[in-house]
Amino acid sequence: MKNLKKHSFLALLLIMFISCPGISQTYSKVIPMPTQQNTIIINKIIEAANYKTYFIDYCLSKINETASKEKWNDQKTMEITETINFKNFRDAVYNMFAFHDEVELETLLKAYQKDSIYQTTNIMTTNKALSTNLEIYAKDIVMGKYIMAK
């Protein structure tokens, strides 16, 4: 009789815990993105801060580093280099600015346009989340994940 109570209790407990992870895994959260007007301002910030150039230089340095370590030939290095495309990474930048309103973005844009120090050391190069995303993106580039199937 005691074993039957234990088994019933364990079965009930098991059923309870099985349903909990199933519910939590079905919930998906939409990634925040800026409004269309804010996107225009963010694109101007990217230009003023020379972030696209920073992005390309960063990816190239990772490719060259890997190419020399793994002794890639010029053809493979060129093939990987040609996959660098800022459009594939742009959403990460947009997401970083999604929580700023239009006034804040305009103020930031003016600061980037006026002060050359902002152009080299700026919120995009010092933001930990964006730096991590860039590192992941560069690693994916080096691994050839953006090479189109021929």
PDB file of C-alpha atoms in Angstrom:
ATOM      1  CA  MET A   1       0.000   0.000   0.000  1.00  0.00           C
ATOM      2  CA  LYS A   2       2.853   2.357   0.846  1.00  0.00           C
ATOM      3  CA  ASN A   3       4.512   1.639  -2.513  1.00  0.00           C
ATOM      4  CA  LEU A   4       1.281   2.476  -4.351  1.00  0.00           C
ATOM      5  CA  LYS A   5       1.103   5.871  -2.615  1.00  0.00           C
ATOM      6  CA  LYS A   6       4.776   6.557  -3.442  1.00  0.00           C
ATOM      7  CA  HIS A   7       4.301   5.612  -7.085  1.00  0.00           C
ATOM      8  CA  SER A   8       1.155   7.736  -7.381  1.00  0.00           C
ATOM      9  CA  PHE A   9       2.927  10.685  -5.811  1.00  0.00           C
ATOM     10  CA  LEU A  10       5.960  10.290  -8.100  1.00  0.00           C
ATOM     11  CA  ALA A  11       3.739   9.975 -11.178  1.00  0.00           C
ATOM     12  CA  LEU A  12       1.829  13.125 -10.226  1.00  0.00           C
ATOM     13  CA  LEU A  13       5.056  14.989  -9.555  1.00  0.00           C
ATOM     14  CA  LEU A  14       6.520  13.833 -12.872  1.00  0.00           C
ATOM     15  CA  ILE A  15       3.452  14.971 -14.808  1.00  0.00           C
ATOM     16  CA  MET A  16       3.646  18.379 -13.144  1.00  0.00           C
ATOM     17  CA  PHE A  17       7.300  18.919 -14.093  1.00  0.00           C
ATOM     18  CA  ILE A  18       6.937  17.659 -17.650  1.00  0.00           C
ATOM     19  CA  SER A  19       4.288  20.249 -18.462  1.00  0.00           C
ATOM     20  CA  CYS A  20       6.234  23.218 -17.061  1.00  0.00           C
ATOM     21  CA  PRO A  21       9.189  23.200 -19.520  1.00  0.00           C
ATOM     22  CA  GLY A  22       6.814  22.610 -22.415  1.00  0.00           C
ATOM     23  CA  ILE A  23       4.940  25.817 -21.662  1.00  0.00           C
ATOM     24  CA  SER A  24       8.090  27.898 -21.213  1.00  0.00           C
ATOM     25  CA  GLN A  25       9.611  26.760 -24.499  1.00  0.00           C
ATOM     26  CA  THR A  26       6.645  27.873 -26.581  1.00  0.00           C
ATOM     27  CA  TYR A  27       6.904  31.535 -25.529  1.00  0.00           C
ATOM     28  CA  SER A  28       8.877  33.657 -27.955  1.00  0.00           C
ATOM     29  CA  LYS A  29       9.747  37.290 -27.518  1.00  0.00           C
ATOM     30  CA  VAL A  30      10.047  39.667 -30.465  1.00  0.00           C
ATOM     31  CA  ILE A  31      13.446  41.330 -30.775  1.00  0.00           C
ATOM     32  CA  PRO A  32      13.076  45.099 -30.267  1.00  0.00           C
ATOM     33  CA  MET A  33      13.815  47.179 -33.341  1.00  0.00           C
ATOM     34  CA  PRO A  34      13.742  50.968 -33.846  1.00  0.00           C
ATOM     35  CA  THR A  35      11.032  52.847 -35.678  1.00  0.00           C
ATOM     36  CA  GLN A  36      11.519  53.699 -39.334  1.00  0.00           C
ATOM     37  CA  GLN A  37      12.443  57.312 -38.509  1.00  0.00           C
ATOM     38  CA  ASN A  38      14.925  56.170 -35.863  1.00  0.00           C
ATOM     39  CA  THR A  39      16.437  53.718 -38.347  1.00  0.00           C
ATOM     40  CA  ILE A  40      17.259  56.629 -40.649  1.00  0.00           C
ATOM     41  CA  ILE A  41      19.014  58.438 -37.795  1.00  0.00           C
ATOM     42  CA  ILE A  42      20.857  55.268 -36.775  1.00  0.00           C
ATOM     43  CA  ASN A  43      22.131  54.855 -40.334  1.00  0.00           C
ATOM     44  CA  LYS A  44      23.497  58.412 -40.134  1.00  0.00           C
ATOM     45  CA  ILE A  45      25.142  57.557 -36.786  1.00  0.00           C
ATOM     46  CA  ILE A  46      26.747  54.485 -38.357  1.00  0.00           C
ATOM     47  CA  GLU A  47      28.178  56.702 -41.106  1.00  0.00           C
ATOM     48  CA  ALA A  48      29.321  59.460 -38.744  1.00  0.00           C
ATOM     49  CA  ALA A  49      31.000  56.978 -36.417  1.00  0.00           C
ATOM     50  CA  ASN A  50      32.619  55.076 -39.296  1.00  0.00           C
ATOM     51  CA  TYR A  51      31.245  51.897 -37.747  1.00  0.00           C
ATOM     52  CA  LYS A  52      30.893  50.110 -41.072  1.00  0.00           C
ATOM     53  CA  THR A  53      34.624  50.588 -41.660  1.00  0.00           C
ATOM     54  CA  TYR A  54      35.353  49.370 -38.127  1.00  0.00           C
ATOM     55  CA  PHE A  55      33.134  46.333 -38.781  1.00  0.00           C
ATOM     56  CA  ILE A  56      34.903  45.443 -42.040  1.00  0.00           C
ATOM     57  CA  ASP A  57      38.370  45.960 -40.529  1.00  0.00           C
ATOM     58  CA  TYR A  58      37.462  43.771 -37.562  1.00  0.00           C
ATOM     59  CA  CYS A  59      36.207  40.958 -39.801  1.00  0.00           C
ATOM     60  CA  LEU A  60      39.269  41.230 -42.043  1.00  0.00           C
ATOM     61  CA  SER A  61      41.618  41.002 -39.073  1.00  0.00           C
ATOM     62  CA  LYS A  62      39.855  37.835 -37.868  1.00  0.00           C
ATOM     63  CA  ILE A  63      39.998  36.333 -41.369  1.00  0.00           C
ATOM     64  CA  ASN A  64      43.694  37.163 -41.768  1.00  0.00           C
ATOM     65  CA  GLU A  65      44.484  35.820 -38.313  1.00  0.00           C
ATOM     66  CA  THR A  66      42.728  32.529 -39.065  1.00  0.00           C
ATOM     67  CA  ALA A  67      44.183  32.328 -42.579  1.00  0.00           C
ATOM     68  CA  SER A  68      47.725  32.559 -41.255  1.00  0.00           C
ATOM     69  CA  LYS A  69      47.077  30.058 -38.424  1.00  0.00           C
ATOM     70  CA  GLU A  70      45.415  27.502 -40.679  1.00  0.00           C
ATOM     71  CA  LYS A  71      47.603  28.278 -43.701  1.00  0.00           C
ATOM     72  CA  TRP A  72      44.763  29.048 -46.101  1.00  0.00           C
ATOM     73  CA  ASN A  73      45.568  29.620 -49.740  1.00  0.00           C
ATOM     74  CA  ASP A  74      44.773  32.991 -51.329  1.00  0.00           C
ATOM     75  CA  GLN A  75      41.658  31.655 -53.036  1.00  0.00           C
ATOM     76  CA  LYS A  76      40.055  30.488 -49.778  1.00  0.00           C
ATOM     77  CA  THR A  77      41.006  33.710 -48.018  1.00  0.00           C
ATOM     78  CA  MET A  78      39.461  35.760 -50.833  1.00  0.00           C
ATOM     79  CA  GLU A  79      36.326  33.595 -50.863  1.00  0.00           C
ATOM     80  CA  ILE A  80      35.804  34.095 -47.128  1.00  0.00           C
ATOM     81  CA  THR A  81      36.622  37.812 -47.375  1.00  0.00           C
ATOM     82  CA  GLU A  82      33.969  38.323 -50.038  1.00  0.00           C
ATOM     83  CA  THR A  83      31.275  37.124 -47.624  1.00  0.00           C
ATOM     84  CA  ILE A  84      31.692  40.141 -45.338  1.00  0.00           C
ATOM     85  CA  ASN A  85      28.432  42.049 -45.586  1.00  0.00           C
ATOM     86  CA  PHE A  86      27.338  44.690 -43.095  1.00  0.00           C
ATOM     87  CA  LYS A  87      23.688  44.083 -43.993  1.00  0.00           C
ATOM     88  CA  ASN A  88      23.933  40.694 -42.275  1.00  0.00           C
ATOM     89  CA  PHE A  89      24.988  42.411 -39.042  1.00  0.00           C
ATOM     90  CA  ARG A  90      23.001  45.655 -39.207  1.00  0.00           C
ATOM     91  CA  ASP A  91      20.059  44.344 -37.149  1.00  0.00           C
ATOM     92  CA  ALA A  92      22.360  43.900 -34.152  1.00  0.00           C
ATOM     93  CA  VAL A  93      23.223  47.608 -34.352  1.00  0.00           C
ATOM     94  CA  TYR A  94      19.570  48.560 -34.789  1.00  0.00           C
ATOM     95  CA  ASN A  95      18.644  46.458 -31.773  1.00  0.00           C
ATOM     96  CA  MET A  96      21.249  48.241 -29.659  1.00  0.00           C
ATOM     97  CA  PHE A  97      19.606  51.596 -30.428  1.00  0.00           C
ATOM     98  CA  ALA A  98      15.999  50.332 -30.250  1.00  0.00           C
ATOM     99  CA  PHE A  99      15.530  51.666 -26.737  1.00  0.00           C
ATOM    100  CA  HIS A 100      16.524  55.247 -27.576  1.00  0.00           C
ATOM    101  CA  ASP A 101      14.001  57.837 -28.672  1.00  0.00           C
ATOM    102  CA  GLU A 102      14.406  60.206 -31.617  1.00  0.00           C
ATOM    103  CA  VAL A 103      15.713  63.106 -29.493  1.00  0.00           C
ATOM    104  CA  GLU A 104      18.430  60.951 -27.907  1.00  0.00           C
ATOM    105  CA  LEU A 105      19.485  59.625 -31.296  1.00  0.00           C
ATOM    106  CA  GLU A 106      19.638  63.114 -32.814  1.00  0.00           C
ATOM    107  CA  THR A 107      21.770  64.307 -29.876  1.00  0.00           C
ATOM    108  CA  LEU A 108      24.068  61.329 -30.320  1.00  0.00           C
ATOM    109  CA  LEU A 109      24.324  61.964 -34.053  1.00  0.00           C
ATOM    110  CA  LYS A 110      25.332  65.593 -33.461  1.00  0.00           C
ATOM    111  CA  ALA A 111      27.996  64.470 -30.977  1.00  0.00           C
ATOM    112  CA  TYR A 112      29.433  62.039 -33.535  1.00  0.00           C
ATOM    113  CA  GLN A 113      29.448  64.684 -36.244  1.00  0.00           C
ATOM    114  CA  LYS A 114      31.138  67.337 -34.078  1.00  0.00           C
ATOM    115  CA  ASP A 115      33.703  65.369 -32.103  1.00  0.00           C
ATOM    116  CA  SER A 116      36.264  63.152 -33.838  1.00  0.00           C
ATOM    117  CA  ILE A 117      36.974  61.315 -30.570  1.00  0.00           C
ATOM    118  CA  TYR A 118      33.450  59.894 -30.721  1.00  0.00           C
ATOM    119  CA  GLN A 119      34.257  58.512 -34.149  1.00  0.00           C
ATOM    120  CA  THR A 120      36.988  56.212 -32.842  1.00  0.00           C
ATOM    121  CA  THR A 121      35.824  55.376 -29.327  1.00  0.00           C
ATOM    122  CA  ASN A 122      32.079  55.319 -29.366  1.00  0.00           C
ATOM    123  CA  ILE A 123      29.060  53.557 -27.962  1.00  0.00           C
ATOM    124  CA  MET A 124      29.127  50.970 -30.747  1.00  0.00           C
ATOM    125  CA  THR A 125      32.750  49.937 -30.226  1.00  0.00           C
ATOM    126  CA  THR A 126      32.485  49.930 -26.427  1.00  0.00           C
ATOM    127  CA  ASN A 127      29.074  48.250 -26.071  1.00  0.00           C
ATOM    128  CA  LYS A 128      29.663  44.777 -24.626  1.00  0.00           C
ATOM    129  CA  ALA A 129      26.612  43.152 -26.240  1.00  0.00           C
ATOM    130  CA  LEU A 130      27.412  44.524 -29.691  1.00  0.00           C
ATOM    131  CA  SER A 131      31.071  43.538 -29.330  1.00  0.00           C
ATOM    132  CA  THR A 132      30.026  40.009 -28.429  1.00  0.00           C
ATOM    133  CA  ASN A 133      27.670  39.894 -31.424  1.00  0.00           C
ATOM    134  CA  LEU A 134      30.477  41.123 -33.673  1.00  0.00           C
ATOM    135  CA  GLU A 135      32.813  38.460 -32.326  1.00  0.00           C
ATOM    136  CA  ILE A 136      30.200  35.767 -33.029  1.00  0.00           C
ATOM    137  CA  TYR A 137      29.565  37.158 -36.515  1.00  0.00           C
ATOM    138  CA  ALA A 138      33.290  37.254 -37.314  1.00  0.00           C
ATOM    139  CA  LYS A 139      33.678  33.686 -36.081  1.00  0.00           C
ATOM    140  CA  ASP A 140      30.796  32.603 -38.351  1.00  0.00           C
ATOM    141  CA  ILE A 141      32.428  34.385 -41.306  1.00  0.00           C
ATOM    142  CA  VAL A 142      35.730  32.629 -40.651  1.00  0.00           C
ATOM    143  CA  MET A 143      33.957  29.270 -40.392  1.00  0.00           C
ATOM    144  CA  GLY A 144      32.429  29.903 -43.835  1.00  0.00           C
ATOM    145  CA  LYS A 145      28.790  30.053 -42.736  1.00  0.00           C
ATOM    146  CA  TYR A 146      28.024  32.859 -45.199  1.00  0.00           C
ATOM    147  CA  ILE A 147      29.468  31.181 -48.275  1.00  0.00           C
ATOM    148  CA  MET A 148      26.735  30.556 -50.799  1.00  0.00           C
ATOM    149  CA  ALA A 149      26.368  27.007 -52.070  1.00  0.00           C
ATOM    150  CA  LYS A 150      27.682  26.700 -55.580  1.00  0.00           C
TER     151      LYS A 150
END
